[in-house]
Short mmCIF file of C-alpha atoms in Angstrom, two decimals:
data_model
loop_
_atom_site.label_atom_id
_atom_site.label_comp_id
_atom_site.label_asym_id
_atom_site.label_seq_id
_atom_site.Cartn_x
_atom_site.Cartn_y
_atom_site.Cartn_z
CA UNK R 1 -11.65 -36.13 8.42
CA UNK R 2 -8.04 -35.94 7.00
CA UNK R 3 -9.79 -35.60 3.74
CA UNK R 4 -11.47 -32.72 4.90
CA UNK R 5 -8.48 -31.25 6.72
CA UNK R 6 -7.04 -31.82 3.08
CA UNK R 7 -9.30 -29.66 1.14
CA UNK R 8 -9.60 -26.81 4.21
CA UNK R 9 -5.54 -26.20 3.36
CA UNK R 10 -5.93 -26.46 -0.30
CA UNK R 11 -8.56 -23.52 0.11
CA UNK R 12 -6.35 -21.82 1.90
CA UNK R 13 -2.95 -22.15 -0.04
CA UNK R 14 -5.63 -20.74 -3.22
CA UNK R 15 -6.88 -18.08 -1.07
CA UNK R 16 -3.30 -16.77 -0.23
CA UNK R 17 -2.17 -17.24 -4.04
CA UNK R 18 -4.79 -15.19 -5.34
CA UNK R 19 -4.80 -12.57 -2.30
CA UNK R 20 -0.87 -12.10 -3.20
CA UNK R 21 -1.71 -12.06 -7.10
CA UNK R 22 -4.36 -9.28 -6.84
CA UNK R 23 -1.96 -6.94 -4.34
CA UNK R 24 1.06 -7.35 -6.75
CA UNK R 25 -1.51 -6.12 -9.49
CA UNK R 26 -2.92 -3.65 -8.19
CA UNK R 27 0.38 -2.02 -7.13
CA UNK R 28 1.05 -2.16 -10.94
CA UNK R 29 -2.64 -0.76 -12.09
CA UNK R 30 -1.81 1.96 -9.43
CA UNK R 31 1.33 3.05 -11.34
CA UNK R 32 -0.48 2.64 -14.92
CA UNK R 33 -2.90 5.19 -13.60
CA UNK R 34 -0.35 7.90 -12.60
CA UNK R 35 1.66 7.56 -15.46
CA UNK R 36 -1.10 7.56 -17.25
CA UNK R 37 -2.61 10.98 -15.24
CA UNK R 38 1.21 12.02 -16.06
CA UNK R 39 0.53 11.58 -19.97
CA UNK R 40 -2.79 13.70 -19.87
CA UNK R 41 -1.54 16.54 -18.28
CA UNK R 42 1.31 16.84 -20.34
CA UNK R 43 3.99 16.19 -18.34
CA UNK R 44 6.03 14.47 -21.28
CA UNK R 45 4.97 16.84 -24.36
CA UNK R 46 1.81 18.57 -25.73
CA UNK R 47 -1.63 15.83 -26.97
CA UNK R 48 -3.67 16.45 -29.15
CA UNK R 49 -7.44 16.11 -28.98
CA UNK R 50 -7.31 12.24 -30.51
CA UNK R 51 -4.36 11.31 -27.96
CA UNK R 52 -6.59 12.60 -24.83
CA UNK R 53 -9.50 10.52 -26.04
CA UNK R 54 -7.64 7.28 -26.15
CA UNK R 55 -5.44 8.15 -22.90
CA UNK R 56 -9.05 8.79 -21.57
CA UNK R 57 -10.21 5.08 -22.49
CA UNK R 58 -7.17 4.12 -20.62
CA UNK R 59 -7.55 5.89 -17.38
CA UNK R 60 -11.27 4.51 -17.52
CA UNK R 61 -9.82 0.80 -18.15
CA UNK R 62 -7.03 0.82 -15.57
CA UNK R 63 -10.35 2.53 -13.10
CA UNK R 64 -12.15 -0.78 -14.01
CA UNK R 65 -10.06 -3.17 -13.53
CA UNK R 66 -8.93 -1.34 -10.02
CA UNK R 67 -12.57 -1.51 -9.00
CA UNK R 68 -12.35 -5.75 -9.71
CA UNK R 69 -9.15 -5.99 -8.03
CA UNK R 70 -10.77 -3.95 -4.55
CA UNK R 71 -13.50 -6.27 -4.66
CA UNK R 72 -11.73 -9.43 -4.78
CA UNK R 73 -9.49 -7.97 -1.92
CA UNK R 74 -11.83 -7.14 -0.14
CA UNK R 75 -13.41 -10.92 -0.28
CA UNK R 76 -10.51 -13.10 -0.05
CA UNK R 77 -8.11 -10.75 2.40
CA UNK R 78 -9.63 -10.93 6.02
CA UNK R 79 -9.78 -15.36 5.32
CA UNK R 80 -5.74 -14.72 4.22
CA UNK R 81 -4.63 -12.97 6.92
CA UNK R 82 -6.31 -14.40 10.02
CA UNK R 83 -4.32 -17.37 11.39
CA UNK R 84 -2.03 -17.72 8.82
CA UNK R 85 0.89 -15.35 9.82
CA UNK R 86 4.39 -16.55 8.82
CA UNK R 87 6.49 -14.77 11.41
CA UNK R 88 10.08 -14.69 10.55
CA UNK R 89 13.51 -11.69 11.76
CA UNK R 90 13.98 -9.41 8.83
CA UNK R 91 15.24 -5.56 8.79
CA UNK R 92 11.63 -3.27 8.79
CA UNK R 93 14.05 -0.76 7.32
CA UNK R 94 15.38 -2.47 4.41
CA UNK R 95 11.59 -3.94 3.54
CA UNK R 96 10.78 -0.19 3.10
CA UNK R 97 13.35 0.32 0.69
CA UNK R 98 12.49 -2.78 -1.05
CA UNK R 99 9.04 -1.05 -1.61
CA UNK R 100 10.45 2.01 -2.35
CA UNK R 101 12.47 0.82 -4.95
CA UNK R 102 9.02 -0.93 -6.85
CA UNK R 103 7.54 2.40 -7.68
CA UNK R 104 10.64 4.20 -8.03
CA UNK R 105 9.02 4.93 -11.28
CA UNK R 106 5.99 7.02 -10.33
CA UNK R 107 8.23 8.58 -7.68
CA UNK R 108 11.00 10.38 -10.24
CA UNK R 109 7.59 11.19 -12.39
CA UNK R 110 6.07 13.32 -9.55
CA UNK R 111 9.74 14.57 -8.75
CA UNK R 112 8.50 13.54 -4.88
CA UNK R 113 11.45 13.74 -2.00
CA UNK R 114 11.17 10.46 -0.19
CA UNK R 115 12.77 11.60 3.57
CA UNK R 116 13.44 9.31 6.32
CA UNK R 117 13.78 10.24 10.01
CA UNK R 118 15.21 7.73 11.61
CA UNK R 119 16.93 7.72 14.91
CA UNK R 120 21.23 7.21 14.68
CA UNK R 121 21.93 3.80 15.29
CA UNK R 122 18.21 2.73 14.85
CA UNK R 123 17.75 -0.85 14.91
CA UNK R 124 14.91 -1.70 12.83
CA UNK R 125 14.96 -5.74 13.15
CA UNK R 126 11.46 -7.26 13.90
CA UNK R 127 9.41 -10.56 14.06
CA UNK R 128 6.69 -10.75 11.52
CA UNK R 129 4.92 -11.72 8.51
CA UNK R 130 7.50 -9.91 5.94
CA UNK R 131 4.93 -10.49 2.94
CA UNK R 132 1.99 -9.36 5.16
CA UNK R 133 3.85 -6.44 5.87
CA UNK R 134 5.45 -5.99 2.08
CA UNK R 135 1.17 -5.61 1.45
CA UNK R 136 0.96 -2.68 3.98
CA UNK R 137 4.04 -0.70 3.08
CA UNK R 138 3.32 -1.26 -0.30
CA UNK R 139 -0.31 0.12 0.12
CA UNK R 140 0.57 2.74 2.06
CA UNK R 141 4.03 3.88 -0.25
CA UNK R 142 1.10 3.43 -3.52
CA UNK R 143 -1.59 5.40 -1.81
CA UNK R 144 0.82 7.95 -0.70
CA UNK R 145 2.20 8.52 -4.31
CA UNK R 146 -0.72 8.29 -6.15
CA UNK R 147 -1.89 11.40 -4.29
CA UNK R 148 0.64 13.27 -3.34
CA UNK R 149 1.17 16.67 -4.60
CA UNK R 150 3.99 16.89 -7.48
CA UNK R 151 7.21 18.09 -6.58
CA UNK R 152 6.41 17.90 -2.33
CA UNK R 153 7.81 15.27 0.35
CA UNK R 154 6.72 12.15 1.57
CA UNK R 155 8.05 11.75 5.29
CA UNK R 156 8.68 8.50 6.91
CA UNK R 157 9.54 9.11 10.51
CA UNK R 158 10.62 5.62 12.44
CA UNK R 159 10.77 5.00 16.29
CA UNK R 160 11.03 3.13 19.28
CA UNK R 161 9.13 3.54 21.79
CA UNK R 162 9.44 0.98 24.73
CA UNK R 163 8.60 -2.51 23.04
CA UNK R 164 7.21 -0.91 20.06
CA UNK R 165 8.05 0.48 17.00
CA UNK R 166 6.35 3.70 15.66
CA UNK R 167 6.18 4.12 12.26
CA UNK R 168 4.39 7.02 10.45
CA UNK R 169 3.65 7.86 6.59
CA UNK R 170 3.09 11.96 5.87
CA UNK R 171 2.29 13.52 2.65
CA UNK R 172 0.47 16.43 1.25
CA UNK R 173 -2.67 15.55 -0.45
CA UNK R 174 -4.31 16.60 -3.56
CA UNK R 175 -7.86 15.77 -2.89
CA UNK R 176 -10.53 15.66 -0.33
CA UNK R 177 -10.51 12.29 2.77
CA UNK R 178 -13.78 12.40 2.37
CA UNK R 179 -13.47 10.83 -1.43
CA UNK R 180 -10.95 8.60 -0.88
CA UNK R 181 -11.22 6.36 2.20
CA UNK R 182 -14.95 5.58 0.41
CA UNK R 183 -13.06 4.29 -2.50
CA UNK R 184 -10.04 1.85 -3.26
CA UNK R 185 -7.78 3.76 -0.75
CA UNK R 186 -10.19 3.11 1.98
CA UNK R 187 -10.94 -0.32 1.78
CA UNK R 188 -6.72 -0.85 1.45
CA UNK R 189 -6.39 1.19 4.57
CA UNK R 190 -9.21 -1.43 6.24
CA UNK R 191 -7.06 -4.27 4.73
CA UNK R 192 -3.42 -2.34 6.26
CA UNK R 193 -5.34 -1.88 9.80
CA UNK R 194 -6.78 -6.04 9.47
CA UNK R 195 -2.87 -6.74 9.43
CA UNK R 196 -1.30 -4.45 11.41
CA UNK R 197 -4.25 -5.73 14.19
CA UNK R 198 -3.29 -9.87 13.60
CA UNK R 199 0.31 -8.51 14.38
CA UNK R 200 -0.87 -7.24 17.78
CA UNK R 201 -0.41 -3.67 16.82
CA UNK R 202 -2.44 -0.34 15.67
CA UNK R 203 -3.13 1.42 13.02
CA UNK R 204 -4.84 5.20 12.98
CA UNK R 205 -4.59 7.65 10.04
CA UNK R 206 -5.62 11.28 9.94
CA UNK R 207 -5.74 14.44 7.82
CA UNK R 208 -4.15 17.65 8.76
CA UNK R 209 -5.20 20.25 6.64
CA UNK R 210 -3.69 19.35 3.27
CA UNK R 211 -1.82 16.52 5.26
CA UNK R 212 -3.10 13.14 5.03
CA UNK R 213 -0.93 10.96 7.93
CA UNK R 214 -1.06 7.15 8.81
CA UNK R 215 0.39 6.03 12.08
CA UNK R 216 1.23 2.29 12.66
CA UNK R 217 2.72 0.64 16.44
CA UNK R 218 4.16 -2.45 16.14
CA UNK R 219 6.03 -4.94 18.88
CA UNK R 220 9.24 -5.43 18.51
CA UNK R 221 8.79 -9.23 19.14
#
């Protein structure tokens, strides 16, 4: 039985490894692919025909390997997360910035306002699983960049409300809902609203018009 016990946590430590492994790269495949977008427009200087070609190869790599990395996410994820929360205090506010600061990259190369709404004297301290939750901010601060509009705002308005905390993620979109949440931004949306549901909260997104919004509640405790 121990021996058993034994090999059901070794599965599980491997699980977690290679669910962290595949979220850390695709947050970097995600910021290939808009630096890349970046290139082919332009945005840094005039191509020429033999520069689009091979900036095209890249785009369709970096689509590839995005396409491997949803698929193993979407295997090994919903194992990782259930029962295996590490709860620990940490500021919600300063994870944020944390994430923030990872694709600060993409963000100057878009020329997108990040603006917070925040209450004065808003105390953002919570008990939870701060890598779980590094995963959804991250997905959520990727997805949010990658299709964004250049030069617009992404809003982050934070709350309390009661017991909970209300966070939501605005931005102005540059392509239909209807082709995204059947793609990679979908299935990390599922993966966001698997976590967000093990920490006893919600999760809801929506588009408004040109406005794509995602809503998350969390307790406090």
């Amino acid at each position: 039985m121990r021996e058993i016990l034994d090999n059901s946590n070794e599965i599980k430590q491997m699980k977690s490894v290679i669910s962290n492994l595949v979220h850390d790269l695709k947050n970097a495949t995600q910021a290939q692919k808009i630096t890349i977008d970046l290139l082919y427009k332009g945005s840094f200087g005039p191509l020429n025909s033999e520069q689009k070609t091979m900036l095209g190869y890249m785009s369709e790599s970096v689509d590839y390997m995005n396409s491997l990395l949803y698929s193993v996410m979407s295997f090994y994820t919903k194992d990782v997360v259930e029962n295996s929360l590490n709860k620990t205090e940490f500021d919600m506010v300063d994870l944020l910035q944390v994430c923030i600061n990872e694709i600060s990259g993409p963000i100057e190369q878009k020329q997108i306002k990040i603006r917070f709404n925040i209450p004065i004297g808003f105390n953002g301290l919570i008990c939870a699983d701060h890598i779980q939750l590094r995963r959804v901010f991250g997905n959520l601060l990727n997805n949010a960049i990658n299709y964004s509009l250049d030069n617009t705002e992404l809003k982050i308005c934070i709350k309390t409300i009661a017991d909970k905390f209300i966070l939501s993620f605005s931005n102005e979109v540059d392509i239909a809902l209807n082709s995204t949440v059947n793609t990679g931004w979908g299935l990390g949306l599922s993966i966001c609203e698997q976590i967000i549901k093990e920490h006893n909260g919600s999760f809801s997104y929506e588009k408004k018009r040109c406005e794509f919004v995602c809503t998350i509640e969390l307790p406090v405790g």
